[in-house]
PDB file of C-alpha atoms in Angstrom:
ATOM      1  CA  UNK A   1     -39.615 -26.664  44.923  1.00 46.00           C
ATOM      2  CA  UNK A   2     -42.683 -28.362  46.184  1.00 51.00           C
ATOM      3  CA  UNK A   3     -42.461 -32.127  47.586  1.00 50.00           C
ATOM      4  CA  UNK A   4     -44.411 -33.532  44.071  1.00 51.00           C
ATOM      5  CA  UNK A   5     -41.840 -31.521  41.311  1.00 60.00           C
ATOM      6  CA  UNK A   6     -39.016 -32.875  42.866  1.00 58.00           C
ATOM      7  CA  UNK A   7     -38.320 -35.975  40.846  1.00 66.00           C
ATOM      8  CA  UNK A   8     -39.068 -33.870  37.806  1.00 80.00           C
ATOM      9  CA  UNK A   9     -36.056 -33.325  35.668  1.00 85.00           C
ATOM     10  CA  UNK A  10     -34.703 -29.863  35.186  1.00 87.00           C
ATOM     11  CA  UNK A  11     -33.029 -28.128  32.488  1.00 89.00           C
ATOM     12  CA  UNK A  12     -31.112 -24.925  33.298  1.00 92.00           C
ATOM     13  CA  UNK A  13     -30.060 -22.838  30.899  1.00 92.00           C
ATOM     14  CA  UNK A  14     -27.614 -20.105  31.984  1.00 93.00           C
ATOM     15  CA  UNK A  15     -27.211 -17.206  28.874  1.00 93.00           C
ATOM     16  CA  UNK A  16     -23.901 -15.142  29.595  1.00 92.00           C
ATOM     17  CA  UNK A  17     -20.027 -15.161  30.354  1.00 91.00           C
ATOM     18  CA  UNK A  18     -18.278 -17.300  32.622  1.00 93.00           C
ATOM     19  CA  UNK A  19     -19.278 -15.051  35.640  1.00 91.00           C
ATOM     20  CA  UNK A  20     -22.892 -15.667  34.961  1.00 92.00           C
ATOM     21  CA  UNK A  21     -22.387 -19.533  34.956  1.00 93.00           C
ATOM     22  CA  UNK A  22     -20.977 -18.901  37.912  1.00 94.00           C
ATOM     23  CA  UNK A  23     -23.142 -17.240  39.651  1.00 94.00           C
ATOM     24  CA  UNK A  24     -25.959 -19.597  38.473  1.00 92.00           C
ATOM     25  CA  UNK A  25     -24.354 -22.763  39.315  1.00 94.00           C
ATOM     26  CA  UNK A  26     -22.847 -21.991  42.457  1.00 94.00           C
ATOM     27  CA  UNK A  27     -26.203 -22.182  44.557  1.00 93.00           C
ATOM     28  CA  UNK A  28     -27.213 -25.170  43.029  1.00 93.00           C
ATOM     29  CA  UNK A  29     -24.460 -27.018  45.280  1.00 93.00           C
ATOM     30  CA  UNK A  30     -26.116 -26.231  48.072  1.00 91.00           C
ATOM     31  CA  UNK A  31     -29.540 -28.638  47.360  1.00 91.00           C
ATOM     32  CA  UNK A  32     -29.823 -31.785  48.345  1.00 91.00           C
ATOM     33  CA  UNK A  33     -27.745 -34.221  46.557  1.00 89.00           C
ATOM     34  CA  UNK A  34     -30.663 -36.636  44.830  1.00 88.00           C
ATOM     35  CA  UNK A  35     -31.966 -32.853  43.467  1.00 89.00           C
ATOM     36  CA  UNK A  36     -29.094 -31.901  42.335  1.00 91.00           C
ATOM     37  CA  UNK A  37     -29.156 -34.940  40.574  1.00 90.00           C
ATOM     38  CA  UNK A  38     -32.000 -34.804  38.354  1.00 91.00           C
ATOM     39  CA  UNK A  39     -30.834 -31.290  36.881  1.00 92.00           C
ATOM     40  CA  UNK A  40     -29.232 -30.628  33.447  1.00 92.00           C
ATOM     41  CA  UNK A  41     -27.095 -27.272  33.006  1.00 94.00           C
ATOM     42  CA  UNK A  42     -25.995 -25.771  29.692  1.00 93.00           C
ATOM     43  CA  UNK A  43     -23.732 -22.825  29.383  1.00 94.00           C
ATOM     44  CA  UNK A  44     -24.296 -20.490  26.477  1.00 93.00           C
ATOM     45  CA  UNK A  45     -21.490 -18.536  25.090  1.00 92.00           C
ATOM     46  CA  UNK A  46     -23.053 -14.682  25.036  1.00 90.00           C
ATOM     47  CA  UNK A  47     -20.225 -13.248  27.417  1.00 87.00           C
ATOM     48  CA  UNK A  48     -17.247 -11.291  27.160  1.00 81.00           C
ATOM     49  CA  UNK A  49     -15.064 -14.602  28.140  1.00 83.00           C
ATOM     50  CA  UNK A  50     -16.681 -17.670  27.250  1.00 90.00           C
ATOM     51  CA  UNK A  51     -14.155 -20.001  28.237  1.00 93.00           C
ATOM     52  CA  UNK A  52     -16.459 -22.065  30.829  1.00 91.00           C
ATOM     53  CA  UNK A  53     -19.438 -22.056  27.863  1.00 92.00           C
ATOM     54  CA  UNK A  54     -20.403 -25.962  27.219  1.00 92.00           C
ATOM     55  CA  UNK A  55     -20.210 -24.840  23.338  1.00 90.00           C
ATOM     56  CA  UNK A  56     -17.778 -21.896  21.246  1.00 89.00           C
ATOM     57  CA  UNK A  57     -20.263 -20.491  19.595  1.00 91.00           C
ATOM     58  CA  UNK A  58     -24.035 -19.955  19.644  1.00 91.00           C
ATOM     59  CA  UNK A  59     -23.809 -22.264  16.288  1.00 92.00           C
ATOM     60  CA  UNK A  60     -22.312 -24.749  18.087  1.00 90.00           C
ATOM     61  CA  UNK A  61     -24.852 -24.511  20.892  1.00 91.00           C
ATOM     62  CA  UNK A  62     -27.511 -24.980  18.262  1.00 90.00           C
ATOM     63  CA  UNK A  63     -25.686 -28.439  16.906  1.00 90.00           C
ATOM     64  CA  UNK A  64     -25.495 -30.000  20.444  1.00 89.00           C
ATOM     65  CA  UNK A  65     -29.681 -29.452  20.867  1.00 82.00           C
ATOM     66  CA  UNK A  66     -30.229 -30.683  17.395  1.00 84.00           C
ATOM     67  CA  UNK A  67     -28.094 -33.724  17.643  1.00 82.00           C
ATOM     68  CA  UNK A  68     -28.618 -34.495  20.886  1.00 79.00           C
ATOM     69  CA  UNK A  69     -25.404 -33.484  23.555  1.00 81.00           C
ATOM     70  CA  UNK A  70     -23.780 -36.506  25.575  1.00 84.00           C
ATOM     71  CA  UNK A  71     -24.823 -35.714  29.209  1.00 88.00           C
ATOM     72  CA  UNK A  72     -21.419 -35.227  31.527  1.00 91.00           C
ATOM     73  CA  UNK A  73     -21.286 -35.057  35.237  1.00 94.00           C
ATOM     74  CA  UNK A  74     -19.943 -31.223  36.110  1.00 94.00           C
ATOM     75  CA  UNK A  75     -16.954 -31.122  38.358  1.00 95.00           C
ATOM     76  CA  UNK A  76     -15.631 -28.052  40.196  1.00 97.00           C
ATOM     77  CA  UNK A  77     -12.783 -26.542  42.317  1.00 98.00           C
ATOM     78  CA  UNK A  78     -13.696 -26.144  45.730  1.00 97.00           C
ATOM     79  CA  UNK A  79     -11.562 -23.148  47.587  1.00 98.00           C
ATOM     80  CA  UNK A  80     -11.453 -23.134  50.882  1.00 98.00           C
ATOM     81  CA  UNK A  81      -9.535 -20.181  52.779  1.00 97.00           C
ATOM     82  CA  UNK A  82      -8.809 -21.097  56.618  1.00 96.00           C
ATOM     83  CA  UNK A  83     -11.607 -19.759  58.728  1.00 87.00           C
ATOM     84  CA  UNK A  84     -14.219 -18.908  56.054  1.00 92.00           C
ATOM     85  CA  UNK A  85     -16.998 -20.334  53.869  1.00 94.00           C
ATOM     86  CA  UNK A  86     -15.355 -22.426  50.631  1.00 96.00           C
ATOM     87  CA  UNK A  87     -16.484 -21.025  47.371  1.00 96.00           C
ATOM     88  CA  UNK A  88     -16.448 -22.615  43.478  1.00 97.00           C
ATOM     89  CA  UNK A  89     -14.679 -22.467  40.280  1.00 97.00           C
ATOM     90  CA  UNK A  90     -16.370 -24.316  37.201  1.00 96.00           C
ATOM     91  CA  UNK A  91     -13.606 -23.505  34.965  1.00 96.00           C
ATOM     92  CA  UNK A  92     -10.019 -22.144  36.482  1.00 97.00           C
ATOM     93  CA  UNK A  93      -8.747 -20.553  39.860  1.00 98.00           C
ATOM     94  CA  UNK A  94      -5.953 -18.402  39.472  1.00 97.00           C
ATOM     95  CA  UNK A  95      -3.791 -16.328  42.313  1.00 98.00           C
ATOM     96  CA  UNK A  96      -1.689 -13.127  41.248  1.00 96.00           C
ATOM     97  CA  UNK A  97      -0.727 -11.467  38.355  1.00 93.00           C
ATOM     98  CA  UNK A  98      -4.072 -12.633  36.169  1.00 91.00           C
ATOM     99  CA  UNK A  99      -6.490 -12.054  38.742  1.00 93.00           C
ATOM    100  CA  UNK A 100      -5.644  -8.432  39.426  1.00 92.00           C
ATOM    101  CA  UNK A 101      -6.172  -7.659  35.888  1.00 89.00           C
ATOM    102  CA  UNK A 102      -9.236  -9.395  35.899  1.00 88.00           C
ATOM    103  CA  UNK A 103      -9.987  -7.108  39.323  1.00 88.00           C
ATOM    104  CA  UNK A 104      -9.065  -4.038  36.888  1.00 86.00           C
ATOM    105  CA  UNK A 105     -11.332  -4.822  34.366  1.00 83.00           C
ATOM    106  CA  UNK A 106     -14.192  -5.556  35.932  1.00 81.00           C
ATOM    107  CA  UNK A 107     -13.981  -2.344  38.053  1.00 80.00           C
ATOM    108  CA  UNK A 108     -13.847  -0.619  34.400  1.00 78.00           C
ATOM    109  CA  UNK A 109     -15.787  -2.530  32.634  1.00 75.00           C
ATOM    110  CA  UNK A 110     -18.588  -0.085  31.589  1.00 68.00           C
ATOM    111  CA  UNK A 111     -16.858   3.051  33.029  1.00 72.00           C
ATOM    112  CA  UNK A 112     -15.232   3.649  30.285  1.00 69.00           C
ATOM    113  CA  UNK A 113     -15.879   3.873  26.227  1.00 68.00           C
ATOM    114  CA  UNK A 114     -15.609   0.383  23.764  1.00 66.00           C
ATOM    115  CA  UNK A 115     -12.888  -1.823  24.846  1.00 66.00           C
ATOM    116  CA  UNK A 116     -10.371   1.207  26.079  1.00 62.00           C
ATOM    117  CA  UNK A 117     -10.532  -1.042  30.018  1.00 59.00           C
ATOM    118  CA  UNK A 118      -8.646  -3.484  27.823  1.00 67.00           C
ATOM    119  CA  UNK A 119      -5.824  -1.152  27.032  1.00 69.00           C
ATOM    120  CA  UNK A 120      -5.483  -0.034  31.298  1.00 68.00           C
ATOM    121  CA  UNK A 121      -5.985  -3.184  32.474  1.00 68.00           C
ATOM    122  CA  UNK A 122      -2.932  -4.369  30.432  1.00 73.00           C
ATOM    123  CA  UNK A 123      -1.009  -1.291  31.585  1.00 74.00           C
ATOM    124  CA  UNK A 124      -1.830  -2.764  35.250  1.00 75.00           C
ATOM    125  CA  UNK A 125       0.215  -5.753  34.765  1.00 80.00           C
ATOM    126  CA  UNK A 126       3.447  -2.761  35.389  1.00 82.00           C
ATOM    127  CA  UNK A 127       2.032  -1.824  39.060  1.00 86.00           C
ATOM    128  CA  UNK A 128       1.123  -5.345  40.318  1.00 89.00           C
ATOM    129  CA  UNK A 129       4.324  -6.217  42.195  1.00 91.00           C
ATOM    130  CA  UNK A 130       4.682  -2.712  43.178  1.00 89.00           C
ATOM    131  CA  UNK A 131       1.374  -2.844  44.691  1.00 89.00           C
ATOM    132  CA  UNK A 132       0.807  -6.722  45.884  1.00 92.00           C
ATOM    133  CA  UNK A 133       4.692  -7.846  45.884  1.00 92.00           C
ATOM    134  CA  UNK A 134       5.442 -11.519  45.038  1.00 95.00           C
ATOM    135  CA  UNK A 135       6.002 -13.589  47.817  1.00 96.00           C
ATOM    136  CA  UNK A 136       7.647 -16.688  48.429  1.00 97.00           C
ATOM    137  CA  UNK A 137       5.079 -19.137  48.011  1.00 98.00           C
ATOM    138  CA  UNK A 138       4.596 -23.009  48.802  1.00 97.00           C
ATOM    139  CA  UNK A 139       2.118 -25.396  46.787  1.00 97.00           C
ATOM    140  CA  UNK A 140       1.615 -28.804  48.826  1.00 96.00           C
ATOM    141  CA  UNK A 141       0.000 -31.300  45.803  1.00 95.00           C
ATOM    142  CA  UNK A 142      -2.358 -34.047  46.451  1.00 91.00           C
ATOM    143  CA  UNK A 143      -3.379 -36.888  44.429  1.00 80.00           C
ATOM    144  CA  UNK A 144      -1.144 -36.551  41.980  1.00 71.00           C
ATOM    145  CA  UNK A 145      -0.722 -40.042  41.430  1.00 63.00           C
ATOM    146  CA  UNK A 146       3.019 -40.296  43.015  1.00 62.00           C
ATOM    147  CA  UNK A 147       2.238 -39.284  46.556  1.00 60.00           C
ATOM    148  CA  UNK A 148       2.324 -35.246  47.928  1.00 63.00           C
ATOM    149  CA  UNK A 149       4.973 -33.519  46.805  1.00 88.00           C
ATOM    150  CA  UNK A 150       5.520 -29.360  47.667  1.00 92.00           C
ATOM    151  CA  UNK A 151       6.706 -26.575  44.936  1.00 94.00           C
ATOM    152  CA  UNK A 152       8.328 -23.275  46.168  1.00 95.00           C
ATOM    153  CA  UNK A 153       8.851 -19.964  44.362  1.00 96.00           C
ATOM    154  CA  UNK A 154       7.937 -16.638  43.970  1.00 97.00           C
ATOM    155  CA  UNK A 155       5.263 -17.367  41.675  1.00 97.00           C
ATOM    156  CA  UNK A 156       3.364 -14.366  40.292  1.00 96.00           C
ATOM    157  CA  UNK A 157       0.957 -16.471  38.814  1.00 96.00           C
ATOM    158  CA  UNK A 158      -0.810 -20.076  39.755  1.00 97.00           C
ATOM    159  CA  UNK A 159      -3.469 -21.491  37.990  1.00 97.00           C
ATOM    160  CA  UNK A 160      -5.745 -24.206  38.489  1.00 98.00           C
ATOM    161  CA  UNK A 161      -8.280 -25.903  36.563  1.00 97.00           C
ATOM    162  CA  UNK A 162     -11.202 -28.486  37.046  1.00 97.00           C
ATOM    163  CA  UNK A 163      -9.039 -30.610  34.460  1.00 96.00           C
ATOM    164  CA  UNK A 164      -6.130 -30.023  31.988  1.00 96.00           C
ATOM    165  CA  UNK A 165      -7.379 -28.625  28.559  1.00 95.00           C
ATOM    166  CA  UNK A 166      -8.784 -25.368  29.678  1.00 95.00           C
ATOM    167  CA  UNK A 167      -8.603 -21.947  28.878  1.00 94.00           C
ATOM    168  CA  UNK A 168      -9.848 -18.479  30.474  1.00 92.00           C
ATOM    169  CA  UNK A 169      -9.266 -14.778  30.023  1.00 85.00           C
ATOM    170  CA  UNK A 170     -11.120 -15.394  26.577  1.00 83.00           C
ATOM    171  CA  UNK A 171      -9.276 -18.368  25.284  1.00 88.00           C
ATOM    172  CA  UNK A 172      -5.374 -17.625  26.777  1.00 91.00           C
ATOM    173  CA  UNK A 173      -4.409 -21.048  26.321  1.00 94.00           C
ATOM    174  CA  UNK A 174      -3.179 -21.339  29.946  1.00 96.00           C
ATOM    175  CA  UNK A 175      -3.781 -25.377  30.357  1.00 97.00           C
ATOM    176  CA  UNK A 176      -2.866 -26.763  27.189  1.00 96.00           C
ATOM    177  CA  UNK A 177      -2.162 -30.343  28.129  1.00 95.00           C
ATOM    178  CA  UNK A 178      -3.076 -33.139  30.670  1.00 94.00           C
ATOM    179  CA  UNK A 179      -1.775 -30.981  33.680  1.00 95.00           C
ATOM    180  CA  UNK A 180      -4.165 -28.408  35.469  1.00 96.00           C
ATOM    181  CA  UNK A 181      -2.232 -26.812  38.078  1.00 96.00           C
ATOM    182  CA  UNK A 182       0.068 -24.134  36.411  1.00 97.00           C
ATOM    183  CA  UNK A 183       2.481 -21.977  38.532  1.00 97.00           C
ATOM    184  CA  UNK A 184       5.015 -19.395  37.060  1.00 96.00           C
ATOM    185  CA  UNK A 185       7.777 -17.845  38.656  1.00 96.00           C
ATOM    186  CA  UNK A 186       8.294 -13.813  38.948  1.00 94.00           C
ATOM    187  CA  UNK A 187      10.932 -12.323  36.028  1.00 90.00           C
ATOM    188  CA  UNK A 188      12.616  -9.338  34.973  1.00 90.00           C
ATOM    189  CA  UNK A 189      10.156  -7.394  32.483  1.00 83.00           C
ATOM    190  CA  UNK A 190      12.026  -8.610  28.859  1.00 87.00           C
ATOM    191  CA  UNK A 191      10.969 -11.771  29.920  1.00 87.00           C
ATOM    192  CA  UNK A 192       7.566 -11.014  30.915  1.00 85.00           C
ATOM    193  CA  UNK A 193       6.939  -8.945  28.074  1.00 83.00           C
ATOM    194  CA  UNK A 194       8.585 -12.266  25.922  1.00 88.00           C
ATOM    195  CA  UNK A 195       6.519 -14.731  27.998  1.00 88.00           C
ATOM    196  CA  UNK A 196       2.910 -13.636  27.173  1.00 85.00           C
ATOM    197  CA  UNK A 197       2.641 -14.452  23.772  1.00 88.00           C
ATOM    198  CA  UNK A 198       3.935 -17.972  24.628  1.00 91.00           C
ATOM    199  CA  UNK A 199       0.915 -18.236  27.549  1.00 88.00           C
ATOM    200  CA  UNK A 200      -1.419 -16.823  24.671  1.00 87.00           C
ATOM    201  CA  UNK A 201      -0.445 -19.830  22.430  1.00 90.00           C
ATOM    202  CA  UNK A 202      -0.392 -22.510  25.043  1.00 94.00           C
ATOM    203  CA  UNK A 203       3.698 -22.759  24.954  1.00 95.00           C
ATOM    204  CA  UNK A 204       4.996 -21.550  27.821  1.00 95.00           C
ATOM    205  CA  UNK A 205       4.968 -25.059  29.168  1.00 94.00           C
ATOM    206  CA  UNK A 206       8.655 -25.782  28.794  1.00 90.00           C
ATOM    207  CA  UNK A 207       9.812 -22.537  29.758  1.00 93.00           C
ATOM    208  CA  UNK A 208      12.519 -21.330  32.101  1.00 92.00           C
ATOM    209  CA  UNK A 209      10.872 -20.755  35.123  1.00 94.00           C
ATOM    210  CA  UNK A 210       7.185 -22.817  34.533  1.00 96.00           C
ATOM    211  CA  UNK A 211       5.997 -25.423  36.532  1.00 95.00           C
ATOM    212  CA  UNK A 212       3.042 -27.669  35.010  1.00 94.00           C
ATOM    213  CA  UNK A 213       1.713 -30.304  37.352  1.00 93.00           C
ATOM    214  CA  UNK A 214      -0.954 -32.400  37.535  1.00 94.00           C
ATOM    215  CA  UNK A 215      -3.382 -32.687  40.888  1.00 95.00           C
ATOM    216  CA  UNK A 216      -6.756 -33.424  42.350  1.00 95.00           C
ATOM    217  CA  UNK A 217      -5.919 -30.719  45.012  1.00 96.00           C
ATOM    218  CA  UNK A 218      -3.609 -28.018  46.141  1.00 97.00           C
ATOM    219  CA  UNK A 219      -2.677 -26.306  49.189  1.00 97.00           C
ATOM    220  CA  UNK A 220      -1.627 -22.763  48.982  1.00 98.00           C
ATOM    221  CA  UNK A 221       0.680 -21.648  51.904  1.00 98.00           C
ATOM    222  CA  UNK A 222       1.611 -18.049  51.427  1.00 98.00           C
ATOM    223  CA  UNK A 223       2.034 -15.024  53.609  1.00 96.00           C
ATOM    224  CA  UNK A 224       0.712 -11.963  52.763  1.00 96.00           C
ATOM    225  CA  UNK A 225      -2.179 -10.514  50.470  1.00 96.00           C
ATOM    226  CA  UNK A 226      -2.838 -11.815  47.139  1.00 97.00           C
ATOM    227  CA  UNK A 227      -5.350 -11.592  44.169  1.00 96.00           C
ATOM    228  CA  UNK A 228      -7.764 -14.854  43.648  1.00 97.00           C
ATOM    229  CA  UNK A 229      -9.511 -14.803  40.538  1.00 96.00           C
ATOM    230  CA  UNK A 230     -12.856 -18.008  39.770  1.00 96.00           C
ATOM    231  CA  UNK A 231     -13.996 -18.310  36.492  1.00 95.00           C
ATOM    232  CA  UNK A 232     -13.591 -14.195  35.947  1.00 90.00           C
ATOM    233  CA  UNK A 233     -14.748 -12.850  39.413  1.00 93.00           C
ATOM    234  CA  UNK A 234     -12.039 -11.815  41.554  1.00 93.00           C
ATOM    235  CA  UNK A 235     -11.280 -10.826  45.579  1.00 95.00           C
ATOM    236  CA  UNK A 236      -8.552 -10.572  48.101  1.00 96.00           C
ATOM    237  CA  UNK A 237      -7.212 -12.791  49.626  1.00 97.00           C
ATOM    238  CA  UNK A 238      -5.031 -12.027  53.051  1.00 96.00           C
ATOM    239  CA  UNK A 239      -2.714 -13.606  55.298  1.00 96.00           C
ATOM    240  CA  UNK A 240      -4.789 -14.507  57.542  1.00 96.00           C
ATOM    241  CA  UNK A 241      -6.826 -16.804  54.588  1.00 97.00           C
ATOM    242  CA  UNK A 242      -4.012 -19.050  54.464  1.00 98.00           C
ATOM    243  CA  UNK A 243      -3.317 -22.487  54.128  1.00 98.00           C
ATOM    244  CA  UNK A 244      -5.824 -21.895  51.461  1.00 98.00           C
ATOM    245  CA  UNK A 245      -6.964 -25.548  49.792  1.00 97.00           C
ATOM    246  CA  UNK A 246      -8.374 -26.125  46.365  1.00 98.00           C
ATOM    247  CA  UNK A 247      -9.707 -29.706  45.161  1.00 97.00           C
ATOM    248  CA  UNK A 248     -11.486 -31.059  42.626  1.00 97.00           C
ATOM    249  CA  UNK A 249     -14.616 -32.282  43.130  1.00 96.00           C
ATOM    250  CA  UNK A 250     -18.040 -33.866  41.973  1.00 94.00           C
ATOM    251  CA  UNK A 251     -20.776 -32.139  41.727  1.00 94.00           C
ATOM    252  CA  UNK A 252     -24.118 -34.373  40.589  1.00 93.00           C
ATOM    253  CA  UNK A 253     -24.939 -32.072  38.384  1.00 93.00           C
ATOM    254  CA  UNK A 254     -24.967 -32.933  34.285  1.00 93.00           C
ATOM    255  CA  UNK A 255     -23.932 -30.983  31.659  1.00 92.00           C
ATOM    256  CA  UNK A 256     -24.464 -31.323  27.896  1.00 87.00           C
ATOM    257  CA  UNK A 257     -21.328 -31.765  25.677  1.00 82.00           C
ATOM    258  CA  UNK A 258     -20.839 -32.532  22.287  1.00 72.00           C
ATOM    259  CA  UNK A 259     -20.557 -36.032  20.984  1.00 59.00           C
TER     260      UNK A 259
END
């Protein structure tokens, strides 16, 4: 931008799933902060998962122009694997079970004929621990509001969001309430198979095995190779990525929301 457009206000519109907000928004952390102050971003729901989209529905994206959105400051989860570059989440991280089916299905994701990925990707879920194992892991929480406190399992999935409330995998209810860190212990495969309706519906909060906390950032300790997924794009993470840290945190940049 030249020297005399930057006080101009800018309005972004990104027009896709949650991968193309993504991929939108991430760069725009990298300008200077009064810049990124004077910019506007809304997300339009035309994706496969929409669960980052600032409206549900192209309808409701046409109510929030019309009636005027309230403007809301964007936050974001900053993960930062030891030894590398830190990278963004505008919705949910996730490590495990979730992300390698979201690694499936975007490697077959227009390989194959209508929505048959959905039915492999699923069948995936059976060769995960065979292939990745579930390790012991530790999650060291911050700013919790009680002081750090550390969780330990053999989680084969943990999940967290910019805030409690959230969804992702098209609308799994995975954060129904104020907490946003979700981690969930490994079971036999009755109880995974009786589990995933619950995490569909949003109640798998009180089940055996569930831990639902609430944090402005998390340290991941774990030792060995695991799946990360952010806001639908997934990689690999290995041993040597860890203590892995993920935080909330501002970014300047406004959003429109409905009143």
């Amino acid at each position: 931008l030249r020297d005399s457009d930057a006080a101009r206000p800018r309005l972004i519109l990104t027009m896709g799933g949650d991968g193309t907000h993504l991929e939108t928004l991430s760069p725009l952390l990298g300008l200077p902060e009064e810049l990124r102050r004077r910019i506007t971003v809304f997300r339009l729901p035309l994706g496969t998962g929409n669960d980052g989209a600032d409206a549900d529905s192209m309808t409701g994206a046409a109510r929030i122009f019309l009636h005027g959105g309230a403007p809301t400051e964007l936050s974001a989860v900053r993960v930062s694997p030891r030894n590398a570059e830190p990278f963004y989440a505008f919705n949910i991280v996730s490590l495990g079970i979730d992300a390698f089916v979201t690694r499936v299905t975007n490697l077959l994701k227009g390989r194959l004929p209508g929505d048959a990925y959905k039915l492999i990707a699923d069948a995936a879920t059976l060769v995960y621990e065979p292939l990745y194992g579930v390790r012991p892991m530790e999650l060291e929480i911050h700013d919790d509001g009680a002081g750090p406190a550390r969780i330990r399992g053999r989680y084969i999935l943990a999940a967290f969001g910019v805030s409690g409330g959230r969804t992702y995998g098209n609308h799994k209810k995975i954060l129904p309430g104020e907490e946003n860190l979700c981690a969930i212990r490994t079971r036999s495969l009755p109880k995974k198979i009786a589990l995933k309706p619950l995490l569909y519906s949003g109640l798998h909060t009180g089940a055996e095995g569930v831990d639902m906390r609430k944090a402005g950032a998390v340290t991941v300790y774990y030792n060995g190779r695991i799946c990360l997924q952010t806001d639908g794009e997934s990689r690999i993470l290995k041993k040597r990525d860890f203590p892995c840290r993920m935080e909330v945190v501002r970014t300047g940049i406004r959003t429109l929301q409905g009143k």
